[in-house]
């Protein structure tokens, strides 16, 4: 099992640096703002906003603020016992990787959640945090496995994703999304699905149901009120969609959802 040894958020720390040393753990980083100048096995590497960085066990690593100023980043340190047999091998090769994430808002949200939950209830903290980290590492491995995605596709998907994140409670048609990137509806669906692993409409439902989970657990809103708030208007349709995505009815989730890590329902 993955053992998380630390989750950190560096927030514009003056004169930040880490000494050059051979690390005995793996490091997974999301750059949120600014730049960091790393030395990786003697090679100079610049990590900047939107970069996901993986530094494996045994790397000679050093780092400091870039000359342009401070930075913000999430960092997860973890180990994997060598003598543990896994059904699935670890999906990332044991070398340094740096890529620009294709889903910056969602990845940032998951790192934030990991940081918060790493300081949460000790009884469930390890199980929840390892689940989130595995999701992030899986997404990272999938992006590494598809290096031919063009920058324009990343740009189009980011435009659509940001629009959906802001407007998912509204009625949205594919034609609207196509106009955002000046492409055909069929191309819009295709490029979004290629990078996000699901259609824009499926993604809208996912955003709504994730919010529904939050409202069911943390508010006194009724199922009918939540359905209306999220733009479904027909409570029976909302309930069917909720069960389709979570394998539970809204009523069942309201009763037992506190025992579930919501991210695992949509992975």
mmCIF file of C-alpha atoms in Angstrom:
data_model
loop_
_atom_site.group_PDB
_atom_site.id
_atom_site.type_symbol
_atom_site.label_atom_id
_atom_site.label_comp_id
_atom_site.label_asym_id
_atom_site.label_seq_id
_atom_site.Cartn_x
_atom_site.Cartn_y
_atom_site.Cartn_z
ATOM 1 C CA UNK A 1 0.000 0.000 0.000
ATOM 2 C CA UNK A 2 1.131 3.543 -0.703
ATOM 3 C CA UNK A 3 2.329 5.287 2.452
ATOM 4 C CA UNK A 4 1.924 9.070 2.415
ATOM 5 C CA UNK A 5 4.626 10.666 4.559
ATOM 6 C CA UNK A 6 3.604 14.291 4.035
ATOM 7 C CA UNK A 7 1.282 16.654 2.167
ATOM 8 C CA UNK A 8 2.365 20.286 1.978
ATOM 9 C CA UNK A 9 1.292 23.608 0.477
ATOM 10 C CA UNK A 10 4.082 26.115 -0.122
ATOM 11 C CA UNK A 11 2.535 29.581 -0.235
ATOM 12 C CA UNK A 12 4.964 32.215 -1.506
ATOM 13 C CA UNK A 13 7.658 31.323 1.030
ATOM 14 C CA UNK A 14 10.490 33.908 0.891
ATOM 15 C CA UNK A 15 13.888 32.418 0.042
ATOM 16 C CA UNK A 16 12.397 28.929 -0.289
ATOM 17 C CA UNK A 17 14.924 26.224 -1.071
ATOM 18 C CA UNK A 18 15.613 22.558 -0.438
ATOM 19 C CA UNK A 19 19.147 21.239 -0.260
ATOM 20 C CA UNK A 20 20.511 18.944 -2.934
ATOM 21 C CA UNK A 21 20.286 15.379 -1.673
ATOM 22 C CA UNK A 22 19.344 11.882 -2.751
ATOM 23 C CA UNK A 23 15.726 11.466 -1.660
ATOM 24 C CA UNK A 24 14.436 8.220 -0.136
ATOM 25 C CA UNK A 25 10.793 8.834 -1.061
ATOM 26 C CA UNK A 26 8.727 9.759 -4.122
ATOM 27 C CA UNK A 27 7.553 13.350 -4.664
ATOM 28 C CA UNK A 28 4.443 14.416 -6.603
ATOM 29 C CA UNK A 29 3.941 18.152 -7.172
ATOM 30 C CA UNK A 30 1.347 20.485 -8.671
ATOM 31 C CA UNK A 31 2.615 23.967 -9.451
ATOM 32 C CA UNK A 32 -0.142 26.516 -8.752
ATOM 33 C CA UNK A 33 1.640 29.844 -9.182
ATOM 34 C CA UNK A 34 5.102 31.112 -10.082
ATOM 35 C CA UNK A 35 8.165 28.994 -10.867
ATOM 36 C CA UNK A 36 10.652 26.720 -9.110
ATOM 37 C CA UNK A 37 14.202 26.036 -10.259
ATOM 38 C CA UNK A 38 15.012 22.366 -9.638
ATOM 39 C CA UNK A 39 18.234 20.448 -9.952
ATOM 40 C CA UNK A 40 17.360 16.869 -10.922
ATOM 41 C CA UNK A 41 20.372 14.526 -11.056
ATOM 42 C CA UNK A 42 22.489 17.533 -12.023
ATOM 43 C CA UNK A 43 20.110 18.822 -14.727
ATOM 44 C CA UNK A 44 18.420 22.210 -14.290
ATOM 45 C CA UNK A 45 14.625 22.044 -14.614
ATOM 46 C CA UNK A 46 12.073 24.882 -14.382
ATOM 47 C CA UNK A 47 8.593 23.967 -13.095
ATOM 48 C CA UNK A 48 5.821 26.526 -13.559
ATOM 49 C CA UNK A 49 2.082 27.024 -13.140
ATOM 50 C CA UNK A 50 0.057 24.042 -14.323
ATOM 51 C CA UNK A 51 2.970 21.601 -14.257
ATOM 52 C CA UNK A 52 2.660 18.192 -12.633
ATOM 53 C CA UNK A 53 6.065 16.977 -11.487
ATOM 54 C CA UNK A 54 7.006 13.457 -10.421
ATOM 55 C CA UNK A 55 10.392 12.915 -8.734
ATOM 56 C CA UNK A 56 11.068 9.256 -7.906
ATOM 57 C CA UNK A 57 12.834 7.631 -4.999
ATOM 58 C CA UNK A 58 16.625 7.773 -5.360
ATOM 59 C CA UNK A 59 16.757 11.045 -7.334
ATOM 60 C CA UNK A 60 19.460 13.596 -6.493
ATOM 61 C CA UNK A 61 17.186 16.621 -6.043
ATOM 62 C CA UNK A 62 17.570 20.253 -5.026
ATOM 63 C CA UNK A 63 15.339 23.268 -5.525
ATOM 64 C CA UNK A 64 14.857 26.962 -4.913
ATOM 65 C CA UNK A 65 12.607 29.865 -5.825
ATOM 66 C CA UNK A 66 13.025 30.963 -9.415
ATOM 67 C CA UNK A 67 14.689 34.334 -9.918
ATOM 68 C CA UNK A 68 11.267 35.712 -10.928
ATOM 69 C CA UNK A 69 9.991 35.409 -7.338
ATOM 70 C CA UNK A 70 8.003 33.145 -5.039
ATOM 71 C CA UNK A 71 5.690 30.303 -5.899
ATOM 72 C CA UNK A 72 2.710 28.264 -4.750
ATOM 73 C CA UNK A 73 2.658 24.493 -5.041
ATOM 74 C CA UNK A 74 1.212 21.347 -3.509
ATOM 75 C CA UNK A 75 3.689 18.595 -2.682
ATOM 76 C CA UNK A 76 2.989 14.983 -1.696
ATOM 77 C CA UNK A 77 5.775 12.754 -0.388
ATOM 78 C CA UNK A 78 5.085 9.029 -0.384
ATOM 79 C CA UNK A 79 6.734 5.617 -0.360
ATOM 80 C CA UNK A 80 5.792 2.232 -1.807
ATOM 81 C CA UNK A 81 7.126 -0.903 -0.085
ATOM 82 C CA UNK A 82 9.208 -2.883 -2.578
ATOM 83 C CA UNK A 83 8.180 -6.227 -1.075
ATOM 84 C CA UNK A 84 4.424 -5.710 -1.535
ATOM 85 C CA UNK A 85 2.750 -7.593 -4.374
ATOM 86 C CA UNK A 86 0.135 -5.543 -6.240
ATOM 87 C CA UNK A 87 -2.595 -6.732 -8.565
ATOM 88 C CA UNK A 88 -1.754 -3.769 -10.810
ATOM 89 C CA UNK A 89 1.840 -2.522 -11.149
ATOM 90 C CA UNK A 90 2.631 1.071 -10.228
ATOM 91 C CA UNK A 91 1.618 2.981 -13.396
ATOM 92 C CA UNK A 92 4.513 5.468 -13.560
ATOM 93 C CA UNK A 93 8.058 4.584 -14.609
ATOM 94 C CA UNK A 94 10.743 5.239 -12.029
ATOM 95 C CA UNK A 95 12.174 8.369 -13.597
ATOM 96 C CA UNK A 96 11.589 12.120 -13.466
ATOM 97 C CA UNK A 97 8.507 13.384 -15.300
ATOM 98 C CA UNK A 98 7.149 16.900 -15.862
ATOM 99 C CA UNK A 99 4.010 17.584 -17.879
ATOM 100 C CA UNK A 100 1.409 20.325 -18.226
ATOM 101 C CA UNK A 101 -1.824 18.909 -16.819
ATOM 102 C CA UNK A 102 -4.789 18.892 -19.186
ATOM 103 C CA UNK A 103 -7.370 19.277 -16.420
ATOM 104 C CA UNK A 104 -5.894 22.049 -14.245
ATOM 105 C CA UNK A 105 -9.011 23.018 -12.303
ATOM 106 C CA UNK A 106 -9.997 19.469 -11.365
ATOM 107 C CA UNK A 107 -6.417 18.448 -10.509
ATOM 108 C CA UNK A 108 -6.015 21.530 -8.331
ATOM 109 C CA UNK A 109 -9.291 20.712 -6.573
ATOM 110 C CA UNK A 110 -8.101 17.165 -5.827
ATOM 111 C CA UNK A 111 -4.737 18.365 -4.467
ATOM 112 C CA UNK A 112 -6.591 20.858 -2.253
ATOM 113 C CA UNK A 113 -8.841 18.059 -1.005
ATOM 114 C CA UNK A 114 -5.838 15.858 -0.314
ATOM 115 C CA UNK A 115 -4.138 18.640 1.638
ATOM 116 C CA UNK A 116 -7.259 19.277 3.749
ATOM 117 C CA UNK A 117 -8.020 15.603 4.363
ATOM 118 C CA UNK A 118 -4.403 14.908 5.348
ATOM 119 C CA UNK A 119 -5.149 17.045 8.393
ATOM 120 C CA UNK A 120 -8.576 15.530 9.057
ATOM 121 C CA UNK A 121 -10.030 12.767 11.204
ATOM 122 C CA UNK A 122 -7.202 10.318 12.003
ATOM 123 C CA UNK A 123 -9.612 7.375 11.953
ATOM 124 C CA UNK A 124 -10.181 7.565 8.195
ATOM 125 C CA UNK A 125 -7.425 9.934 7.068
ATOM 126 C CA UNK A 126 -5.003 7.387 5.638
ATOM 127 C CA UNK A 127 -7.630 5.512 3.616
ATOM 128 C CA UNK A 128 -9.151 8.667 2.142
ATOM 129 C CA UNK A 129 -5.850 10.352 1.318
ATOM 130 C CA UNK A 130 -4.357 7.292 -0.364
ATOM 131 C CA UNK A 131 -7.514 7.044 -2.502
ATOM 132 C CA UNK A 132 -7.170 10.642 -3.682
ATOM 133 C CA UNK A 133 -3.443 10.245 -4.371
ATOM 134 C CA UNK A 134 -4.057 7.059 -6.370
ATOM 135 C CA UNK A 135 -6.653 8.905 -8.462
ATOM 136 C CA UNK A 136 -4.181 11.729 -9.171
ATOM 137 C CA UNK A 137 -1.350 9.346 -10.013
ATOM 138 C CA UNK A 138 -3.653 7.384 -12.311
ATOM 139 C CA UNK A 139 -4.666 10.559 -14.157
ATOM 140 C CA UNK A 140 -0.990 11.537 -14.396
ATOM 141 C CA UNK A 141 -0.068 8.123 -15.819
ATOM 142 C CA UNK A 142 -2.890 8.362 -18.374
ATOM 143 C CA UNK A 143 -1.639 11.750 -19.552
ATOM 144 C CA UNK A 144 1.913 10.407 -19.814
ATOM 145 C CA UNK A 145 0.544 7.579 -21.946
ATOM 146 C CA UNK A 146 -1.034 10.010 -24.434
ATOM 147 C CA UNK A 147 1.785 12.427 -25.338
ATOM 148 C CA UNK A 148 0.450 13.226 -28.815
ATOM 149 C CA UNK A 149 -2.344 15.515 -27.606
ATOM 150 C CA UNK A 150 -1.857 18.858 -29.361
ATOM 151 C CA UNK A 151 -1.726 22.185 -27.487
ATOM 152 C CA UNK A 152 -4.819 23.362 -29.355
ATOM 153 C CA UNK A 153 -6.833 20.412 -28.040
ATOM 154 C CA UNK A 154 -5.666 21.177 -24.506
ATOM 155 C CA UNK A 155 -6.699 24.810 -24.989
ATOM 156 C CA UNK A 156 -10.148 23.926 -26.352
ATOM 157 C CA UNK A 157 -10.801 21.451 -23.555
ATOM 158 C CA UNK A 158 -9.705 23.957 -20.920
ATOM 159 C CA UNK A 159 -12.083 26.598 -22.326
ATOM 160 C CA UNK A 160 -14.992 24.157 -22.278
ATOM 161 C CA UNK A 161 -14.149 22.790 -18.836
ATOM 162 C CA UNK A 162 -13.889 26.257 -17.281
ATOM 163 C CA UNK A 163 -17.235 27.213 -18.810
ATOM 164 C CA UNK A 164 -18.893 24.063 -17.461
ATOM 165 C CA UNK A 165 -17.412 24.555 -13.994
ATOM 166 C CA UNK A 166 -18.996 28.008 -13.861
ATOM 167 C CA UNK A 167 -22.339 27.148 -15.491
ATOM 168 C CA UNK A 168 -23.138 23.495 -14.751
ATOM 169 C CA UNK A 169 -26.414 24.371 -13.007
ATOM 170 C CA UNK A 170 -27.720 25.963 -16.200
ATOM 171 C CA UNK A 171 -29.176 24.273 -19.278
ATOM 172 C CA UNK A 172 -26.245 23.842 -21.660
ATOM 173 C CA UNK A 173 -26.381 22.662 -25.268
ATOM 174 C CA UNK A 174 -23.472 21.275 -27.268
ATOM 175 C CA UNK A 175 -23.958 24.067 -29.823
ATOM 176 C CA UNK A 176 -23.137 26.613 -27.102
ATOM 177 C CA UNK A 177 -19.895 24.828 -26.286
ATOM 178 C CA UNK A 178 -18.980 24.522 -29.952
ATOM 179 C CA UNK A 179 -19.327 28.280 -30.391
ATOM 180 C CA UNK A 180 -16.885 28.852 -27.506
ATOM 181 C CA UNK A 181 -14.082 27.253 -29.528
ATOM 182 C CA UNK A 182 -15.420 27.969 -33.038
ATOM 183 C CA UNK A 183 -15.588 24.306 -33.929
ATOM 184 C CA UNK A 184 -18.354 21.878 -34.909
ATOM 185 C CA UNK A 185 -20.490 20.166 -32.250
ATOM 186 C CA UNK A 186 -19.107 16.745 -33.210
ATOM 187 C CA UNK A 187 -15.495 17.952 -32.921
ATOM 188 C CA UNK A 188 -16.296 19.615 -29.597
ATOM 189 C CA UNK A 189 -17.627 16.370 -28.160
ATOM 190 C CA UNK A 190 -14.720 14.371 -29.607
ATOM 191 C CA UNK A 191 -11.890 16.563 -28.301
ATOM 192 C CA UNK A 192 -13.435 16.931 -24.850
ATOM 193 C CA UNK A 193 -13.958 13.185 -24.557
ATOM 194 C CA UNK A 194 -10.422 12.486 -25.755
ATOM 195 C CA UNK A 195 -8.863 14.560 -22.988
ATOM 196 C CA UNK A 196 -11.435 14.211 -20.208
ATOM 197 C CA UNK A 197 -12.500 10.630 -20.755
ATOM 198 C CA UNK A 198 -16.191 11.547 -20.949
ATOM 199 C CA UNK A 199 -18.554 13.710 -22.989
ATOM 200 C CA UNK A 200 -19.353 17.305 -21.973
ATOM 201 C CA UNK A 201 -22.914 16.288 -21.043
ATOM 202 C CA UNK A 202 -21.670 13.431 -18.844
ATOM 203 C CA UNK A 203 -19.245 15.889 -17.219
ATOM 204 C CA UNK A 204 -22.091 18.326 -16.483
ATOM 205 C CA UNK A 205 -24.037 15.553 -14.750
ATOM 206 C CA UNK A 206 -20.934 14.578 -12.783
ATOM 207 C CA UNK A 207 -20.416 18.152 -11.561
ATOM 208 C CA UNK A 208 -24.062 18.358 -10.545
ATOM 209 C CA UNK A 209 -24.059 15.042 -8.715
ATOM 210 C CA UNK A 210 -20.822 15.868 -6.882
ATOM 211 C CA UNK A 211 -22.504 19.053 -5.681
ATOM 212 C CA UNK A 212 -25.641 17.067 -4.809
ATOM 213 C CA UNK A 213 -23.515 14.774 -2.617
ATOM 214 C CA UNK A 214 -22.172 17.800 -0.776
ATOM 215 C CA UNK A 215 -25.640 19.271 -0.295
ATOM 216 C CA UNK A 216 -27.128 15.969 0.911
ATOM 217 C CA UNK A 217 -24.433 15.585 3.551
ATOM 218 C CA UNK A 218 -23.963 19.169 4.673
ATOM 219 C CA UNK A 219 -27.300 20.960 4.348
ATOM 220 C CA UNK A 220 -30.950 20.458 5.283
ATOM 221 C CA UNK A 221 -32.123 20.841 1.668
ATOM 222 C CA UNK A 222 -34.670 18.301 0.481
ATOM 223 C CA UNK A 223 -34.090 16.085 -2.539
ATOM 224 C CA UNK A 224 -36.683 18.114 -4.468
ATOM 225 C CA UNK A 225 -34.951 21.383 -3.556
ATOM 226 C CA UNK A 226 -31.528 20.014 -4.549
ATOM 227 C CA UNK A 227 -32.925 18.777 -7.853
ATOM 228 C CA UNK A 228 -34.321 22.211 -8.624
ATOM 229 C CA UNK A 229 -31.151 24.006 -7.452
ATOM 230 C CA UNK A 230 -28.983 21.908 -9.764
ATOM 231 C CA UNK A 231 -31.163 22.513 -12.793
ATOM 232 C CA UNK A 232 -32.910 19.150 -13.060
ATOM 233 C CA UNK A 233 -36.400 20.372 -12.096
ATOM 234 C CA UNK A 234 -37.744 16.788 -12.368
ATOM 235 C CA UNK A 235 -36.848 15.057 -9.070
ATOM 236 C CA UNK A 236 -37.391 11.580 -10.504
ATOM 237 C CA UNK A 237 -34.926 12.256 -13.321
ATOM 238 C CA UNK A 238 -32.456 13.685 -10.811
ATOM 239 C CA UNK A 239 -32.770 10.540 -8.685
ATOM 240 C CA UNK A 240 -32.217 8.285 -11.694
ATOM 241 C CA UNK A 241 -29.137 10.226 -12.745
ATOM 242 C CA UNK A 242 -27.809 10.252 -9.168
ATOM 243 C CA UNK A 243 -28.134 6.474 -8.922
ATOM 244 C CA UNK A 244 -26.620 5.964 -12.357
ATOM 245 C CA UNK A 245 -23.466 7.837 -11.338
ATOM 246 C CA UNK A 246 -23.146 6.758 -7.689
ATOM 247 C CA UNK A 247 -24.966 3.391 -7.552
ATOM 248 C CA UNK A 248 -27.025 4.835 -4.684
ATOM 249 C CA UNK A 249 -30.255 6.773 -4.534
ATOM 250 C CA UNK A 250 -30.125 10.300 -3.066
ATOM 251 C CA UNK A 251 -31.947 8.996 0.008
ATOM 252 C CA UNK A 252 -29.424 6.183 0.489
ATOM 253 C CA UNK A 253 -26.527 8.594 0.067
ATOM 254 C CA UNK A 254 -27.985 10.987 2.632
ATOM 255 C CA UNK A 255 -28.000 8.091 5.116
ATOM 256 C CA UNK A 256 -24.665 6.432 4.308
ATOM 257 C CA UNK A 257 -22.669 8.925 2.260
ATOM 258 C CA UNK A 258 -20.561 10.046 5.212
ATOM 259 C CA UNK A 259 -18.880 6.615 5.017
ATOM 260 C CA UNK A 260 -17.882 7.125 1.389
ATOM 261 C CA UNK A 261 -15.061 9.108 -0.212
ATOM 262 C CA UNK A 262 -17.021 10.899 -2.943
ATOM 263 C CA UNK A 263 -14.123 10.964 -5.444
ATOM 264 C CA UNK A 264 -14.107 7.152 -5.603
ATOM 265 C CA UNK A 265 -17.670 7.195 -6.961
ATOM 266 C CA UNK A 266 -16.584 8.966 -10.148
ATOM 267 C CA UNK A 267 -13.152 7.471 -10.840
#
